[in-house]
Short mmCIF file of C-alpha atoms and ligand atoms in Angstrom, two decimals:
data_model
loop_
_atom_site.label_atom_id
_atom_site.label_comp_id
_atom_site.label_asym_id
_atom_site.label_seq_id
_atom_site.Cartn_x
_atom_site.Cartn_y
_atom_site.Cartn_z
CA UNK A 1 -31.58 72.69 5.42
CA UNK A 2 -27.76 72.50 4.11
CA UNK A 3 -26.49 75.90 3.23
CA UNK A 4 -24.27 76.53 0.02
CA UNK A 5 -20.80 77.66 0.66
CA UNK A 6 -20.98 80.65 2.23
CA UNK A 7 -19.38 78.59 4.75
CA UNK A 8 -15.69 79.05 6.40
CA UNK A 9 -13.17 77.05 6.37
CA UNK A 10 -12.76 75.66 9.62
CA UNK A 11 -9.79 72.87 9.08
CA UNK A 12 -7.17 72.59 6.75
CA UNK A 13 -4.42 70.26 7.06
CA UNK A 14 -1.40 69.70 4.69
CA UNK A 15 0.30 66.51 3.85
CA UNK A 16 -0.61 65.43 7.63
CA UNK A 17 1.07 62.03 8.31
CA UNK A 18 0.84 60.20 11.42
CA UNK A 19 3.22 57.01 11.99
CA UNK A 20 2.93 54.66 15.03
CA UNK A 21 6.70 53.43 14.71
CA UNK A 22 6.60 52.01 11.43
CA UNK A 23 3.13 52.28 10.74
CA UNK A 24 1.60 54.84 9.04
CA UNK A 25 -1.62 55.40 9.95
CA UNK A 26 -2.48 58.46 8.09
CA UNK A 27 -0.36 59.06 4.39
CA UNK A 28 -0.30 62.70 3.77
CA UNK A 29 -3.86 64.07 4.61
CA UNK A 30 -4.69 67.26 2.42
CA UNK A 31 -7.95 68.27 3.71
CA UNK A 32 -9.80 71.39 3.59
CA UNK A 33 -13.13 71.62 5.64
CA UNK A 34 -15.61 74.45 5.93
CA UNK A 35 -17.93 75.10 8.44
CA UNK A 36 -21.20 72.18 8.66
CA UNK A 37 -21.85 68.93 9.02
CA UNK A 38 -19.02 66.93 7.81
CA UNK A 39 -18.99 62.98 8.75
CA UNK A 40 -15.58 61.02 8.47
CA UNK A 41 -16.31 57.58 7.06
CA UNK A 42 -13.60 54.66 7.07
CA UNK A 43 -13.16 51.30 7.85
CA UNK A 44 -11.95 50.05 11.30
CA UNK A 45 -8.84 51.28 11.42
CA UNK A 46 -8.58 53.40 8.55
CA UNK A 47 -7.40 56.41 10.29
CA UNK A 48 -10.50 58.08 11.80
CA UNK A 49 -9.69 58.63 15.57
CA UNK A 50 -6.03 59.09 14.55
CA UNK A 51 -6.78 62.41 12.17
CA UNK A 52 -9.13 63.85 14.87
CA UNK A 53 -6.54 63.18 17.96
CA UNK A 54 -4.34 65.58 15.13
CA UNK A 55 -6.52 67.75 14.36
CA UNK A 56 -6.92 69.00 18.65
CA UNK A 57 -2.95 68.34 19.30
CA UNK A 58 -3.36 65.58 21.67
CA UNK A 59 -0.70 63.79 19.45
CA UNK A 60 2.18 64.34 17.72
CA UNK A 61 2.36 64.12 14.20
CA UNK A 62 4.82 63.04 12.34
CA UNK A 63 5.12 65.09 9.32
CA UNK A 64 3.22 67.88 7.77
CA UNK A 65 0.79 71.16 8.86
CA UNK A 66 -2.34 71.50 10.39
CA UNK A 67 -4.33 74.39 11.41
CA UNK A 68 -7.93 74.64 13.02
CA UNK A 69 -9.73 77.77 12.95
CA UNK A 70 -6.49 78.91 12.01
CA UNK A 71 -4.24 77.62 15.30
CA UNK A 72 -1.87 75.64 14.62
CA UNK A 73 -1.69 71.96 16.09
CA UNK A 74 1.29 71.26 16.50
CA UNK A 75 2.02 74.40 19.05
CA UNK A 76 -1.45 76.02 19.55
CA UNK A 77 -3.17 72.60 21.32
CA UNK A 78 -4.23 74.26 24.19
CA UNK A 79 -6.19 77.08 22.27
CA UNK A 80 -7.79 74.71 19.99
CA UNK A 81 -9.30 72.48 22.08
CA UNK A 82 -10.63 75.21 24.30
CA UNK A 83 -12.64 75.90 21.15
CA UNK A 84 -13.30 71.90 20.21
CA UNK A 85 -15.53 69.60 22.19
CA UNK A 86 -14.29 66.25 21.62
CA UNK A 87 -16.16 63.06 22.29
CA UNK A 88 -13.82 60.17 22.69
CA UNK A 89 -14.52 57.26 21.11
CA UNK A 90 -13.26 55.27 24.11
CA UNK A 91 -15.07 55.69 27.39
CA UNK A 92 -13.91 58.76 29.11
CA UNK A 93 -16.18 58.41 31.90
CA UNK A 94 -15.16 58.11 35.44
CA UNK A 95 -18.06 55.49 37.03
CA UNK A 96 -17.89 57.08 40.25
CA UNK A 97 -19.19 60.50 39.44
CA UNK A 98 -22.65 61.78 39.04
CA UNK A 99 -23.56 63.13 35.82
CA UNK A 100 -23.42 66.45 37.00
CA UNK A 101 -20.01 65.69 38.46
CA UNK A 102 -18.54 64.63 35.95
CA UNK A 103 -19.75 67.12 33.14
CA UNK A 104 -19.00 69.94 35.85
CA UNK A 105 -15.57 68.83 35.76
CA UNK A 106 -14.64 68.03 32.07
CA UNK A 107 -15.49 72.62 32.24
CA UNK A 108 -13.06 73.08 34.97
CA UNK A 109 -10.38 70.69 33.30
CA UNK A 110 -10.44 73.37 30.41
CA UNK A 111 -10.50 76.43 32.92
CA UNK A 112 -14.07 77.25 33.36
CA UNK A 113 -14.82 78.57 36.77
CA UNK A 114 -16.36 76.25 38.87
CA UNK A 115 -19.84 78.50 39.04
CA UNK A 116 -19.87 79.08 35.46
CA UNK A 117 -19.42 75.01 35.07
CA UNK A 118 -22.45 73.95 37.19
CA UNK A 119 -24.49 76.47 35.64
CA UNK A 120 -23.43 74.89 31.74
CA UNK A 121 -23.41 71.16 33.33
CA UNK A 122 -27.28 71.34 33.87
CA UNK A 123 -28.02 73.05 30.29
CA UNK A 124 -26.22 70.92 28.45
CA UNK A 125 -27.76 67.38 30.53
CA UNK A 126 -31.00 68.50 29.57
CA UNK A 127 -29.84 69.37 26.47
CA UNK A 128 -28.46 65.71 25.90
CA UNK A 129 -31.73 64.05 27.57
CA UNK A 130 -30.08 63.38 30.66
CA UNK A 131 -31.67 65.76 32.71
CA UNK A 132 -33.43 63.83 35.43
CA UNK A 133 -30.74 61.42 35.72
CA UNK A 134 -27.90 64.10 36.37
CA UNK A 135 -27.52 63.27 40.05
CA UNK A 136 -26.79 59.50 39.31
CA UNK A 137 -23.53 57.66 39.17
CA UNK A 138 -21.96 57.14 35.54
CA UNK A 139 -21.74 53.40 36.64
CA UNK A 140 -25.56 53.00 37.12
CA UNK A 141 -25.53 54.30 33.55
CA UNK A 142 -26.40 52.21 30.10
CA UNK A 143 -24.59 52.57 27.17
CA UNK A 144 -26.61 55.02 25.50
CA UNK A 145 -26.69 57.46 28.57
CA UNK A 146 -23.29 57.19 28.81
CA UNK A 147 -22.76 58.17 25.55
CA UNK A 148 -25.49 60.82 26.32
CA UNK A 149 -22.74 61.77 28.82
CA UNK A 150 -19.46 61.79 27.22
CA UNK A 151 -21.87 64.30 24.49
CA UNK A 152 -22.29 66.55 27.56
CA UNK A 153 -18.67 66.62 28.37
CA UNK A 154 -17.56 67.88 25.07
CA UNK A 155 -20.27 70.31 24.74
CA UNK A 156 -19.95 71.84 28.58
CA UNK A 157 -17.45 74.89 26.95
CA UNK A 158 -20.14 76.00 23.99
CA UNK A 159 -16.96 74.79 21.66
CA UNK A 160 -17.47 76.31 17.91
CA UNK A 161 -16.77 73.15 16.60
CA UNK A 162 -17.73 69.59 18.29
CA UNK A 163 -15.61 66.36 16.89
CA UNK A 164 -18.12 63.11 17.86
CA UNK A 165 -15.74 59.91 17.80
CA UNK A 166 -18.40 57.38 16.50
CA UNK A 167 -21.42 58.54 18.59
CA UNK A 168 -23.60 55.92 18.03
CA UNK A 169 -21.04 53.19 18.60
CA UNK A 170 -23.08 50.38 21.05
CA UNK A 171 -26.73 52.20 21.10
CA UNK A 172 -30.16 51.16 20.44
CA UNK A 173 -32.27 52.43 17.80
CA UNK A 174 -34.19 54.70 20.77
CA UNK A 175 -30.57 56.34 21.81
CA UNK A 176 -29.11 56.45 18.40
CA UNK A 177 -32.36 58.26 16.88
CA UNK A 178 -32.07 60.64 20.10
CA UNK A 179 -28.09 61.11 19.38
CA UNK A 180 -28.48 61.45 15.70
CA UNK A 181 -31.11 64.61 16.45
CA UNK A 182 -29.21 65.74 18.82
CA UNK A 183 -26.10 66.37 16.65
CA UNK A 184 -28.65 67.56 14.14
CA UNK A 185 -29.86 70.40 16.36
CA UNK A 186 -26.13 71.51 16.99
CA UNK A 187 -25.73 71.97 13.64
CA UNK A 188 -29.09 73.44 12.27
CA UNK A 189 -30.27 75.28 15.46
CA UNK A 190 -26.89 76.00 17.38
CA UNK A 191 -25.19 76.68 14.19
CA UNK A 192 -22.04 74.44 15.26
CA UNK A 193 -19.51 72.71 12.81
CA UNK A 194 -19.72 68.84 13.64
CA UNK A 195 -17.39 66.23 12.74
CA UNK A 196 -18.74 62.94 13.16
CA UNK A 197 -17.31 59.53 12.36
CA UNK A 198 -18.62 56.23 11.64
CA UNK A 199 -18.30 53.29 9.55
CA UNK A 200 -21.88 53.03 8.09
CA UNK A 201 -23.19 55.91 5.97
CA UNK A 202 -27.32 55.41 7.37
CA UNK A 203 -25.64 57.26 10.64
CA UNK A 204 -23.67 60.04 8.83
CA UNK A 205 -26.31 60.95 6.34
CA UNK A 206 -28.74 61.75 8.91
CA UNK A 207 -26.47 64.58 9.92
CA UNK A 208 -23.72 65.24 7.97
CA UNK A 209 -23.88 67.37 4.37
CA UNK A 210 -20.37 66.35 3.46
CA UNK A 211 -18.56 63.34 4.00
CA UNK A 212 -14.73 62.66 4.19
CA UNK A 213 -13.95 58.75 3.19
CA UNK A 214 -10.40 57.46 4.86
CA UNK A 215 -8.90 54.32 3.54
CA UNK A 216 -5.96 53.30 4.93
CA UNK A 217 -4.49 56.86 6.16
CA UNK A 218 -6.16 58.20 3.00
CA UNK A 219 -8.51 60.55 1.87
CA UNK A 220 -10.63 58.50 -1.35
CA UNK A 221 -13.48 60.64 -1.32
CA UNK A 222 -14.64 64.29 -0.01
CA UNK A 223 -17.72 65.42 -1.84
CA UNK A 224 -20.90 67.00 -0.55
CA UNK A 225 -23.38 63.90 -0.08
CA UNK A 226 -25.64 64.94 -3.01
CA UNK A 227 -22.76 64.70 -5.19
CA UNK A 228 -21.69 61.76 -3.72
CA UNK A 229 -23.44 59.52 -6.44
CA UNK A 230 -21.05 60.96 -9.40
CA UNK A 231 -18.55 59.48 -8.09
CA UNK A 232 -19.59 55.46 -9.01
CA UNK A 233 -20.89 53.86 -12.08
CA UNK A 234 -23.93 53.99 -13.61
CA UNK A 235 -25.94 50.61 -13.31
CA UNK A 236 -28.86 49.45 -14.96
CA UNK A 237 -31.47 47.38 -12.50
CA UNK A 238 -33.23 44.19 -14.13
CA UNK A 239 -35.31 41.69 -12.40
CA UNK A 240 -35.43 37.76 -14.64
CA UNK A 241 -37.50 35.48 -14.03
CA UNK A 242 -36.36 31.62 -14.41
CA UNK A 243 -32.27 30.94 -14.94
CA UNK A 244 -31.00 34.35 -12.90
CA UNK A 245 -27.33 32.63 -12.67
CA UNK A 246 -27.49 31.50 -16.35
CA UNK A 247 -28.27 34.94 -17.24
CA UNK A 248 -25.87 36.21 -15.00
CA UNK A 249 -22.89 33.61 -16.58
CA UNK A 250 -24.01 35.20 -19.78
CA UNK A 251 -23.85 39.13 -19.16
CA UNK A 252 -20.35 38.19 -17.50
CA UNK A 253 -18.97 36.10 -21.01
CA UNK A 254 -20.16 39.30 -22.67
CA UNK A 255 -17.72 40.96 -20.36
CA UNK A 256 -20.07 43.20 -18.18
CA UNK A 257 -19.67 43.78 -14.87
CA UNK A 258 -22.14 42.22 -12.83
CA UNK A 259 -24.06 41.90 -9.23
CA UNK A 260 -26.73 40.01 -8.36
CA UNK A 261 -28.77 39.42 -5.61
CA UNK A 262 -31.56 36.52 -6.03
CA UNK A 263 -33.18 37.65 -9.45
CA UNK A 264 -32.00 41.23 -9.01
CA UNK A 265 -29.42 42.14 -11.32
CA UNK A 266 -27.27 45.32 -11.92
CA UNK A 267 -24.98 45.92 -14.49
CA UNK A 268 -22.79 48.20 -14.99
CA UNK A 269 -23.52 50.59 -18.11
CA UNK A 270 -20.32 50.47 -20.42
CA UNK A 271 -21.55 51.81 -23.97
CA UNK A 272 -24.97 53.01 -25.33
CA UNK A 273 -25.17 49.10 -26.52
CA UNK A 274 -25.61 47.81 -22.75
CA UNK A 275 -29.25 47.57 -22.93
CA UNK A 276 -29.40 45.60 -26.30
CA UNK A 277 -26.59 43.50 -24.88
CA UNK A 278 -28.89 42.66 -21.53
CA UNK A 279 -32.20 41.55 -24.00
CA UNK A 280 -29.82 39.21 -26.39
CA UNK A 281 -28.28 37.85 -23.27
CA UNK A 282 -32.12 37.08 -21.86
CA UNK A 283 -33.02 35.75 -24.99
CA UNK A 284 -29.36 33.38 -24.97
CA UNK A 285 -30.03 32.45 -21.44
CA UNK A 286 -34.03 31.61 -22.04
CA UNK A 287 -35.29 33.99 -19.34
CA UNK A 288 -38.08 36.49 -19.28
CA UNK A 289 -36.72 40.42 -17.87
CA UNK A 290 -39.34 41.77 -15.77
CA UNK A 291 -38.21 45.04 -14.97
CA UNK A 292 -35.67 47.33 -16.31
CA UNK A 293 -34.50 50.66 -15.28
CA UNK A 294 -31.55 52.89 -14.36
CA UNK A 295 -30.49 51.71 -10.50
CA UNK A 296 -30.43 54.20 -8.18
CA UNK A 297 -27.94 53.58 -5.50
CA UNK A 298 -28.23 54.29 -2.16
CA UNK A 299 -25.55 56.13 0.27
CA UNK A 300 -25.00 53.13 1.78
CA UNK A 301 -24.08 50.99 -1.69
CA UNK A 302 -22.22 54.04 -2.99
CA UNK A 303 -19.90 53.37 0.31
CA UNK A 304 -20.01 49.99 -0.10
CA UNK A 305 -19.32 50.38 -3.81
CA UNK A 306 -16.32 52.69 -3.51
CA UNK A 307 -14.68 50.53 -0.82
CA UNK A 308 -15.52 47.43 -3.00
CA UNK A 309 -13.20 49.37 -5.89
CA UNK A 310 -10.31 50.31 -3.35
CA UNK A 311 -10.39 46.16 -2.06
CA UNK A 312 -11.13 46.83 1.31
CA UNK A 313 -11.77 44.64 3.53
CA UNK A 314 -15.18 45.62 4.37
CA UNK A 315 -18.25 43.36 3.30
CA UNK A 316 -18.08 43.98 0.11
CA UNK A 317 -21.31 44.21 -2.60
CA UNK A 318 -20.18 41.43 -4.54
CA UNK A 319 -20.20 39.04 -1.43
CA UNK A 320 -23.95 41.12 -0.41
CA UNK A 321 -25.35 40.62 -3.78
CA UNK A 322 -24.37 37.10 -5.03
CA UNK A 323 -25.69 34.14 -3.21
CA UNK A 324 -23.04 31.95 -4.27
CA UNK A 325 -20.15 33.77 -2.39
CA UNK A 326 -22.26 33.62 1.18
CA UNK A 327 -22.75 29.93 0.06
CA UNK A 328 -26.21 30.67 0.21
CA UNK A 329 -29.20 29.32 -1.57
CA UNK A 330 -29.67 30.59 -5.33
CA UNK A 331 -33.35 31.66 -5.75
CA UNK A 332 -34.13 31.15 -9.06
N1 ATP B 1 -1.44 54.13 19.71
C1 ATP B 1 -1.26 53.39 18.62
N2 ATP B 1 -0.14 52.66 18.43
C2 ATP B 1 0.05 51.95 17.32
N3 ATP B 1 -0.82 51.87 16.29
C3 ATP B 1 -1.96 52.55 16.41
C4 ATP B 1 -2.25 53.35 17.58
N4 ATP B 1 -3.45 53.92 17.40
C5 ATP B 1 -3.90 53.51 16.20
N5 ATP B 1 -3.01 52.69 15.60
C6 ATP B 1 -3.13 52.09 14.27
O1 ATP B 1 -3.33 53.13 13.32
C7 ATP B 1 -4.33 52.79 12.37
C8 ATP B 1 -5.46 53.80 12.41
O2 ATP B 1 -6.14 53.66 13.65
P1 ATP B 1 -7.39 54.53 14.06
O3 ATP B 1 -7.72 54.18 15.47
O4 ATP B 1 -7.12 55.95 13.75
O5 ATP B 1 -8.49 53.96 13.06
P2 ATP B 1 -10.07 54.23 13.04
O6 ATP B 1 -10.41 54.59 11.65
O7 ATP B 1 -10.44 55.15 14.13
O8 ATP B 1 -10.64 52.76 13.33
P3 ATP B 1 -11.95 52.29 14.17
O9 ATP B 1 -13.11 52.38 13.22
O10 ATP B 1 -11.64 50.87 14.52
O11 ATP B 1 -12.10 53.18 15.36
C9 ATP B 1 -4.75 51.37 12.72
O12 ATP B 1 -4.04 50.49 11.90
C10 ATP B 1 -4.36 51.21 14.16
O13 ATP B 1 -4.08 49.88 14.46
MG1 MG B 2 -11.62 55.02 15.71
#
């Protein structure tokens, strides 16, 4: 299980900011990140594959410092990612190798020697599952395996630290249960520091013990996942029964905030009077509370609720938990 910080830090950038021409993509990253399981969590196109290409000096950045395991990335590149696997999130693959190929020579790129390469390029293809399909081409491959592949690639060197570009991007539940373990077993059994981005928590929390949330070139959130539920509002959970949008109209006059989803409500808690104010609004609105009780949010609606406060454009809870925004049927 997650170990408490005895851990090292691993990255640390300062006021990192990446333009495109005019656009900047990320705004002044200060990050510190120890050694673990840390998933990046954004939006598309919040800044995700921009601060990792950073972080291993494969671009130039605009303003600011970086450092990973204490090389510098704006001179020390090469050294870094000799120490980083990095799995694009674009397809890196060349169709015309074999596996084995092809994972034999993402070691050489990086200076293995070619024995030493073959040897890792079969360890590492069983390691990802892809063991007795490592003499096939890349374009006989599915998307899974070649995702499979591309985890080979970055993990052919035995780097310290492996950076996973949206690993589960395109795969079934089969491949993405097998990738999600996968990464698991790097961390807990090979005792590696992953970085792993995505845009859904389910994928992140099934690995990750800390999570970094980008918003626009912007760090929002980096908490340890356990903590992660401090950092939104406390809700209480009722379920009505007959008038759920009159009651809802009426907790909302009162001035509470308010989601609903069919005759699930959740309000947020603003004073010790909330609770009294939910039964007088029942009894205003004529309808009978079933249940009561302090919600407990998932990962997934603490994301969605934290993005929902910063306006992004993401699917917000609001639009998930009201029928009326989806134009859907009330159910009453
Ligand atoms: N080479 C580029 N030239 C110009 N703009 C770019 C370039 N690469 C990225 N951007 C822009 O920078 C911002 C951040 O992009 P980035 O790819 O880092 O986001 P992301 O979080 O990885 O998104 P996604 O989830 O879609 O992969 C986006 O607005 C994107 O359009
Ligand atoms: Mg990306």
């Amino acid at each position: 299980m997650s170990s408490i910080s005895s851990n090292k830090l691993v990255i640390e950038t300062v006021d990192l900011v990446k333009m495109y021409g005019p656009h900047v993509a990320l705004e002044g990253l200060n990050l510190k990140l120890e050694s673990g399981a840390i998933g990046i969590l954004g939006p598309n196109g919040a800044g995700k594959s921009t601060f990792f290409k950073c972080i291993l000096g494969l671009i130039t950045t605009t303003s600011g410092q970086g450092k990973v395991l204490g090389y510098d990335i704006k001179t020390q590149g090469d050294i870094i990612r000799s120490r980083i696997g990095y799995m694009p999130e674009y397809d890196s693959l060349d169709p015309e190798l074999t596996a084995i190929d092809q994972v034999r020579y993402s070691g050489e790129l990086i200076g293995m020697n070619p024995a030493h390469a073959t040897q890792r390029a079969h360890e590492v293809l069983e390691y990802v599952g892809l063991k007795d399909q490592r003499y096939r081409k890349i374009e006989t491959f599915s998307t899974g395996m070649k995702q499979a592949a591309k985890l080979a690639c970055a993990l052919i060197h035995d780097p310290e630290i492996l950076i996973c570009d949206e690993p589960t991007n395109g795969l079934d539940q089969r491949s993405r249960e097998f990738m999600l373990q996968t990464l698991r077993n790097t961390v807990q059994q090979g005792n590696r520091t992953v970085l792993m981005s995505g845009h859904v928590m389910d994928d992140i929390q099934e690995v990750c013990d800390s999570i970094v949330m980008i918003y626009k070139g912007k760090i929002v959130v980096h908490s340890r996942i356990e903590e992660l539920a401090r950092q939104v509002d406390e809700e209480i959970e009722i379920s009505v029964w007959g008038g759920s949008s009159r009651m809802q109209e009426s907790l909302e006059s009162r001035g509470l905030s308010v989601r609903r989803l069919g005759r699930i409500i959740r309000i947020k808690v603003e004073s010790e009077d909330t609770i009294s104010v939910i039964l007088e609004c029942a009894v205003e609105s004529g309808v009978q509370v079933r249940k009561m009780g302090e919600y407990e949010p998932d990962l997934e609606d603490i994301f969605l609720l934290i993005m929902d406060k910063l306006g992004a454009e993401v699917k917000t809870t609001s639009d998930l938990m009201t029928s009326e925004h989806t134009g859907g049927t009330n159910n009453d």
